[in-house]
Amino acid sequence: MEKKILFVCIFICSFGNAQIKKWYSNADLELIMHKKVTYSYNYVDTDGQKHYVGDEELNVKNPAFGLTYSFNYMLLRKLSIGVLGGYKSYNEPDFSMLELGGIAKFFFVDTNNVYIYGSLASEFSLDKKQFKSGTNARIGLGVPIIKRDEFIISLNLFAEQQFLRLDDAKPIFNYYQEKPSDIIYKSYGLSAGIKF
């Protein structure tokens, strides 16, 4: 009985999805502004005492830049899932990374209109002396501004949190025997994207 119900659900979803394009791609150029950046580390002072500093706030003013590409599948009439890959460049501290993850989008009306999205990605350092690896979680809102048959250009607003593991990385402050632990970016941003 359960197999029959599952088959009927899949058939209904497939039939409802038959009139829309199943696969699409998205490319986004991103500007990321940091709201709060915290750094955790261990160090030894001149008296030989060990100290742990958790979540010391850094004053980071320069924005970061990113480029993301996603390949998506319309799972339901208003819901798509996909894989994403990208590149990010941070200025303070100077980090560069590749990312690989997943993305889900929900379209309020249809695939040519406003949507919300969420993504989760693993990040890989291009220089292991800077940091080892990381994780990025993002939620956002996309608003199409130019619609054509072949493509749609949209503006996206998003908020994200990024956690980078700094084990054995270069010290940020260059304190005596400073051993970095992690850095967390809480950010918001704007991106321009093209769907094709």
mmCIF file of N, CA and C in Angstrom, residues 95-176:
data_model
loop_
_atom_site.group_PDB
_atom_site.id
_atom_site.type_symbol
_atom_site.label_atom_id
_atom_site.label_comp_id
_atom_site.label_asym_id
_atom_site.label_seq_id
_atom_site.Cartn_x
_atom_site.Cartn_y
_atom_site.Cartn_z
ATOM 1 N N PHE A 95 41.999 35.903 2.721
ATOM 2 C CA PHE A 95 41.644 34.504 2.491
ATOM 3 C C PHE A 95 41.072 34.343 1.092
ATOM 4 N N SER A 96 41.423 33.254 0.420
ATOM 5 C CA SER A 96 40.811 32.872 -0.857
ATOM 6 C C SER A 96 40.363 31.433 -0.740
ATOM 7 N N MET A 97 39.195 31.127 -1.261
ATOM 8 C CA MET A 97 38.650 29.783 -1.085
ATOM 9 C C MET A 97 37.758 29.359 -2.233
ATOM 10 N N LEU A 98 37.664 28.048 -2.417
ATOM 11 C CA LEU A 98 36.695 27.425 -3.310
ATOM 12 C C LEU A 98 35.595 26.848 -2.447
ATOM 13 N N GLU A 99 34.379 26.781 -2.986
ATOM 14 C CA GLU A 99 33.293 26.195 -2.211
ATOM 15 C C GLU A 99 32.494 25.219 -3.064
ATOM 16 N N LEU A 100 31.911 24.238 -2.386
ATOM 17 C CA LEU A 100 31.091 23.217 -3.026
ATOM 18 C C LEU A 100 29.966 22.873 -2.067
ATOM 19 N N GLY A 101 28.728 22.886 -2.569
ATOM 20 C CA GLY A 101 27.607 22.625 -1.673
ATOM 21 C C GLY A 101 26.299 22.425 -2.399
ATOM 22 N N GLY A 102 25.214 22.668 -1.673
ATOM 23 C CA GLY A 102 23.872 22.488 -2.209
ATOM 24 C C GLY A 102 23.035 23.736 -2.001
ATOM 25 N N ILE A 103 21.977 23.862 -2.831
ATOM 26 C CA ILE A 103 21.098 25.026 -2.766
ATOM 27 C C ILE A 103 19.662 24.579 -3.010
ATOM 28 N N ALA A 104 18.707 25.212 -2.328
ATOM 29 C CA ALA A 104 17.276 24.978 -2.541
ATOM 30 C C ALA A 104 16.607 26.331 -2.752
ATOM 31 N N LYS A 105 15.700 26.396 -3.749
ATOM 32 C CA LYS A 105 14.965 27.637 -4.024
ATOM 33 C C LYS A 105 13.472 27.356 -4.024
ATOM 34 N N PHE A 106 12.729 28.296 -3.440
ATOM 35 C CA PHE A 106 11.271 28.236 -3.484
ATOM 36 C C PHE A 106 10.763 29.476 -4.216
ATOM 37 N N PHE A 107 10.022 29.262 -5.302
ATOM 38 C CA PHE A 107 9.472 30.343 -6.120
ATOM 39 C C PHE A 107 8.043 30.620 -5.665
ATOM 40 N N PHE A 108 7.738 31.886 -5.366
ATOM 41 C CA PHE A 108 6.415 32.228 -4.842
ATOM 42 C C PHE A 108 5.304 32.056 -5.871
ATOM 43 N N VAL A 109 5.563 32.441 -7.128
ATOM 44 C CA VAL A 109 4.531 32.348 -8.169
ATOM 45 C C VAL A 109 4.913 31.283 -9.190
ATOM 46 N N ASP A 110 5.991 31.520 -9.902
ATOM 47 C CA ASP A 110 6.528 30.557 -10.859
ATOM 48 C C ASP A 110 8.031 30.795 -10.984
ATOM 49 N N THR A 111 8.696 30.052 -11.848
ATOM 50 C CA THR A 111 10.159 30.107 -11.923
ATOM 51 C C THR A 111 10.689 31.392 -12.543
ATOM 52 N N ASN A 112 9.821 32.278 -12.985
ATOM 53 C CA ASN A 112 10.244 33.554 -13.562
ATOM 54 C C ASN A 112 10.052 34.720 -12.599
ATOM 55 N N ASN A 113 9.705 34.436 -11.355
ATOM 56 C CA ASN A 113 9.388 35.506 -10.414
ATOM 57 C C ASN A 113 10.182 35.375 -9.111
ATOM 58 N N VAL A 114 9.778 36.137 -8.102
ATOM 59 C CA VAL A 114 10.488 36.255 -6.834
ATOM 60 C C VAL A 114 10.645 34.884 -6.155
ATOM 61 N N TYR A 115 11.800 34.676 -5.517
ATOM 62 C CA TYR A 115 12.067 33.415 -4.836
ATOM 63 C C TYR A 115 12.887 33.667 -3.567
ATOM 64 N N ILE A 116 12.839 32.705 -2.669
ATOM 65 C CA ILE A 116 13.732 32.673 -1.521
ATOM 66 C C ILE A 116 14.629 31.456 -1.692
ATOM 67 N N TYR A 117 15.816 31.507 -1.069
ATOM 68 C CA TYR A 117 16.716 30.364 -1.210
ATOM 69 C C TYR A 117 17.559 30.180 0.032
ATOM 70 N N GLY A 118 18.076 28.991 0.164
ATOM 71 C CA GLY A 118 19.005 28.659 1.225
ATOM 72 C C GLY A 118 20.103 27.779 0.659
ATOM 73 N N SER A 119 21.321 27.972 1.149
ATOM 74 C CA SER A 119 22.424 27.144 0.669
ATOM 75 C C SER A 119 23.343 26.783 1.829
ATOM 76 N N LEU A 120 24.026 25.675 1.664
ATOM 77 C CA LEU A 120 25.005 25.204 2.629
ATOM 78 C C LEU A 120 26.194 24.688 1.830
ATOM 79 N N ALA A 121 27.396 25.190 2.143
ATOM 80 C CA ALA A 121 28.569 24.825 1.363
ATOM 81 C C ALA A 121 29.781 24.569 2.245
ATOM 82 N N SER A 122 30.606 23.628 1.804
ATOM 83 C CA SER A 122 31.921 23.412 2.407
ATOM 84 C C SER A 122 32.926 24.264 1.649
ATOM 85 N N GLU A 123 33.912 24.810 2.372
ATOM 86 C CA GLU A 123 34.885 25.696 1.733
ATOM 87 C C GLU A 123 36.287 25.140 1.911
ATOM 88 N N PHE A 124 37.080 25.305 0.861
ATOM 89 C CA PHE A 124 38.416 24.737 0.801
ATOM 90 C C PHE A 124 39.422 25.845 0.547
ATOM 91 N N SER A 125 40.403 25.955 1.419
ATOM 92 C CA SER A 125 41.394 27.018 1.318
ATOM 93 C C SER A 125 42.296 26.821 0.112
ATOM 94 N N LEU A 126 42.634 27.919 -0.555
ATOM 95 C CA LEU A 126 43.618 27.871 -1.627
ATOM 96 C C LEU A 126 45.036 28.023 -1.085
ATOM 97 N N ASP A 127 45.157 28.321 0.211
ATOM 98 C CA ASP A 127 46.452 28.411 0.876
ATOM 99 C C ASP A 127 46.281 27.874 2.298
ATOM 100 N N LYS A 128 46.761 26.659 2.546
ATOM 101 C CA LYS A 128 46.556 26.004 3.839
ATOM 102 C C LYS A 128 47.246 26.734 4.992
ATOM 103 N N LYS A 129 48.161 27.664 4.691
ATOM 104 C CA LYS A 129 48.780 28.456 5.755
ATOM 105 C C LYS A 129 47.814 29.515 6.272
ATOM 106 N N GLN A 130 46.789 29.849 5.474
ATOM 107 C CA GLN A 130 45.806 30.852 5.895
ATOM 108 C C GLN A 130 44.721 30.214 6.753
ATOM 109 N N PHE A 131 44.118 29.141 6.261
ATOM 110 C CA PHE A 131 43.135 28.391 7.025
ATOM 111 C C PHE A 131 42.972 27.025 6.389
ATOM 112 N N LYS A 132 42.340 26.115 7.107
ATOM 113 C CA LYS A 132 42.243 24.737 6.637
ATOM 114 C C LYS A 132 40.994 24.500 5.795
ATOM 115 N N SER A 133 39.839 24.752 6.389
ATOM 116 C CA SER A 133 38.570 24.496 5.714
ATOM 117 C C SER A 133 37.490 25.327 6.388
ATOM 118 N N GLY A 134 36.292 25.280 5.841
ATOM 119 C CA GLY A 134 35.222 26.073 6.426
ATOM 120 C C GLY A 134 33.850 25.615 5.989
ATOM 121 N N THR A 135 32.840 26.271 6.541
ATOM 122 C CA THR A 135 31.442 25.993 6.224
ATOM 123 C C THR A 135 30.713 27.322 6.080
ATOM 124 N N ASN A 136 29.836 27.409 5.083
ATOM 125 C CA ASN A 136 29.061 28.624 4.840
ATOM 126 C C ASN A 136 27.584 28.270 4.764
ATOM 127 N N ALA A 137 26.750 28.998 5.514
ATOM 128 C CA ALA A 137 25.287 28.850 5.459
ATOM 129 C C ALA A 137 24.704 30.199 5.054
ATOM 130 N N ARG A 138 23.774 30.170 4.099
ATOM 131 C CA ARG A 138 23.213 31.415 3.566
ATOM 132 C C ARG A 138 21.713 31.282 3.331
ATOM 133 N N ILE A 139 20.984 32.385 3.600
ATOM 134 C CA ILE A 139 19.575 32.502 3.198
ATOM 135 C C ILE A 139 19.453 33.796 2.412
ATOM 136 N N GLY A 140 18.533 33.804 1.437
ATOM 137 C CA GLY A 140 18.423 35.000 0.618
ATOM 138 C C GLY A 140 17.090 35.133 -0.087
ATOM 139 N N LEU A 141 16.935 36.278 -0.745
ATOM 140 C CA LEU A 141 15.742 36.626 -1.506
ATOM 141 C C LEU A 141 16.189 37.101 -2.878
ATOM 142 N N GLY A 142 15.605 36.534 -3.927
ATOM 143 C CA GLY A 142 15.940 36.917 -5.294
ATOM 144 C C GLY A 142 14.772 37.606 -5.982
ATOM 145 N N VAL A 143 15.073 38.721 -6.677
ATOM 146 C CA VAL A 143 14.040 39.494 -7.373
ATOM 147 C C VAL A 143 14.461 39.681 -8.835
ATOM 148 N N PRO A 144 13.751 39.068 -9.785
ATOM 149 C CA PRO A 144 14.082 39.261 -11.197
ATOM 150 C C PRO A 144 13.875 40.714 -11.616
ATOM 151 N N ILE A 145 14.817 41.261 -12.384
ATOM 152 C CA ILE A 145 14.693 42.636 -12.860
ATOM 153 C C ILE A 145 14.622 42.721 -14.380
ATOM 154 N N ILE A 146 15.159 41.713 -15.078
ATOM 155 C CA ILE A 146 15.062 41.648 -16.545
ATOM 156 C C ILE A 146 14.673 40.224 -16.917
ATOM 157 N N LYS A 147 13.586 40.081 -17.675
ATOM 158 C CA LYS A 147 13.101 38.757 -18.079
ATOM 159 C C LYS A 147 13.108 38.645 -19.599
ATOM 160 N N ARG A 148 13.768 37.633 -20.099
ATOM 161 C CA ARG A 148 13.793 37.301 -21.527
ATOM 162 C C ARG A 148 13.510 35.811 -21.665
ATOM 163 N N ASP A 149 13.200 35.364 -22.880
ATOM 164 C CA ASP A 149 12.929 33.947 -23.099
ATOM 165 C C ASP A 149 14.155 33.087 -22.801
ATOM 166 N N GLU A 150 15.342 33.587 -23.123
ATOM 167 C CA GLU A 150 16.567 32.798 -22.982
ATOM 168 C C GLU A 150 17.196 32.919 -21.588
ATOM 169 N N PHE A 151 16.952 34.026 -20.882
ATOM 170 C CA PHE A 151 17.604 34.242 -19.586
ATOM 171 C C PHE A 151 16.782 35.200 -18.732
ATOM 172 N N ILE A 152 17.113 35.203 -17.435
ATOM 173 C CA ILE A 152 16.516 36.134 -16.468
ATOM 174 C C ILE A 152 17.652 36.693 -15.615
ATOM 175 N N ILE A 153 17.697 38.011 -15.459
ATOM 176 C CA ILE A 153 18.678 38.660 -14.596
ATOM 177 C C ILE A 153 17.978 39.081 -13.310
ATOM 178 N N SER A 154 18.579 38.741 -12.176
ATOM 179 C CA SER A 154 17.954 39.061 -10.895
ATOM 180 C C SER A 154 18.955 39.694 -9.936
ATOM 181 N N LEU A 155 18.419 40.415 -8.962
ATOM 182 C CA LEU A 155 19.201 40.933 -7.841
ATOM 183 C C LEU A 155 18.834 40.114 -6.611
ATOM 184 N N ASN A 156 19.837 39.769 -5.822
ATOM 185 C CA ASN A 156 19.620 38.948 -4.640
ATOM 186 C C ASN A 156 20.161 39.656 -3.401
ATOM 187 N N LEU A 157 19.405 39.609 -2.333
ATOM 188 C CA LEU A 157 19.857 40.066 -1.013
ATOM 189 C C LEU A 157 20.011 38.821 -0.155
ATOM 190 N N PHE A 158 21.078 38.766 0.657
ATOM 191 C CA PHE A 158 21.280 37.567 1.466
ATOM 192 C C PHE A 158 21.976 37.886 2.778
ATOM 193 N N ALA A 159 21.838 36.960 3.708
ATOM 194 C CA ALA A 159 22.573 36.978 4.977
ATOM 195 C C ALA A 159 23.266 35.631 5.090
ATOM 196 N N GLU A 160 24.479 35.631 5.637
ATOM 197 C CA GLU A 160 25.210 34.380 5.731
ATOM 198 C C GLU A 160 26.082 34.350 6.978
ATOM 199 N N GLN A 161 26.464 33.133 7.354
ATOM 200 C CA GLN A 161 27.435 32.941 8.422
ATOM 201 C C GLN A 161 28.483 31.967 7.903
ATOM 202 N N GLN A 162 29.745 32.320 8.137
ATOM 203 C CA GLN A 162 30.855 31.540 7.641
ATOM 204 C C GLN A 162 31.785 31.188 8.796
ATOM 205 N N PHE A 163 32.089 29.903 8.914
ATOM 206 C CA PHE A 163 32.958 29.411 9.983
ATOM 207 C C PHE A 163 34.205 28.826 9.340
ATOM 208 N N LEU A 164 35.382 29.384 9.651
ATOM 209 C CA LEU A 164 36.639 28.896 9.091
ATOM 210 C C LEU A 164 37.506 28.312 10.200
ATOM 211 N N ARG A 165 38.003 27.104 9.988
ATOM 212 C CA ARG A 165 38.895 26.434 10.942
ATOM 213 C C ARG A 165 40.329 26.871 10.661
ATOM 214 N N LEU A 166 41.014 27.393 11.687
ATOM 215 C CA LEU A 166 42.347 27.951 11.502
ATOM 216 C C LEU A 166 43.447 27.128 12.164
ATOM 217 N N ASP A 167 43.195 25.865 12.491
ATOM 218 C CA ASP A 167 44.212 25.028 13.132
ATOM 219 C C ASP A 167 45.501 25.024 12.310
ATOM 220 N N ASP A 168 46.617 25.322 12.970
ATOM 221 C CA ASP A 168 47.945 25.348 12.340
ATOM 222 C C ASP A 168 48.104 26.408 11.252
ATOM 223 N N ALA A 169 47.218 27.384 11.204
ATOM 224 C CA ALA A 169 47.337 28.471 10.224
ATOM 225 C C ALA A 169 48.256 29.565 10.769
ATOM 226 N N LYS A 170 48.608 30.506 9.902
ATOM 227 C CA LYS A 170 49.446 31.634 10.329
ATOM 228 C C LYS A 170 48.690 32.492 11.342
ATOM 229 N N PRO A 171 49.361 33.006 12.382
ATOM 230 C CA PRO A 171 48.698 33.896 13.346
ATOM 231 C C PRO A 171 48.219 35.181 12.679
ATOM 232 N N ILE A 172 47.118 35.714 13.163
ATOM 233 C CA ILE A 172 46.594 36.975 12.634
ATOM 234 C C ILE A 172 47.255 38.157 13.335
ATOM 235 N N PHE A 173 47.428 38.075 14.666
ATOM 236 C CA PHE A 173 47.983 39.186 15.434
ATOM 237 C C PHE A 173 49.503 39.106 15.625
ATOM 238 N N ASN A 174 50.094 37.933 15.387
ATOM 239 C CA ASN A 174 51.533 37.701 15.606
ATOM 240 C C ASN A 174 51.930 37.861 17.075
ATOM 241 N N TYR A 175 51.020 37.467 17.977
ATOM 242 C CA TYR A 175 51.365 37.418 19.388
ATOM 243 C C TYR A 175 52.377 36.302 19.615
ATOM 244 N N TYR A 176 53.053 36.354 20.738
ATOM 245 C CA TYR A 176 54.027 35.324 21.089
ATOM 246 C C TYR A 176 53.310 33.975 21.227
#
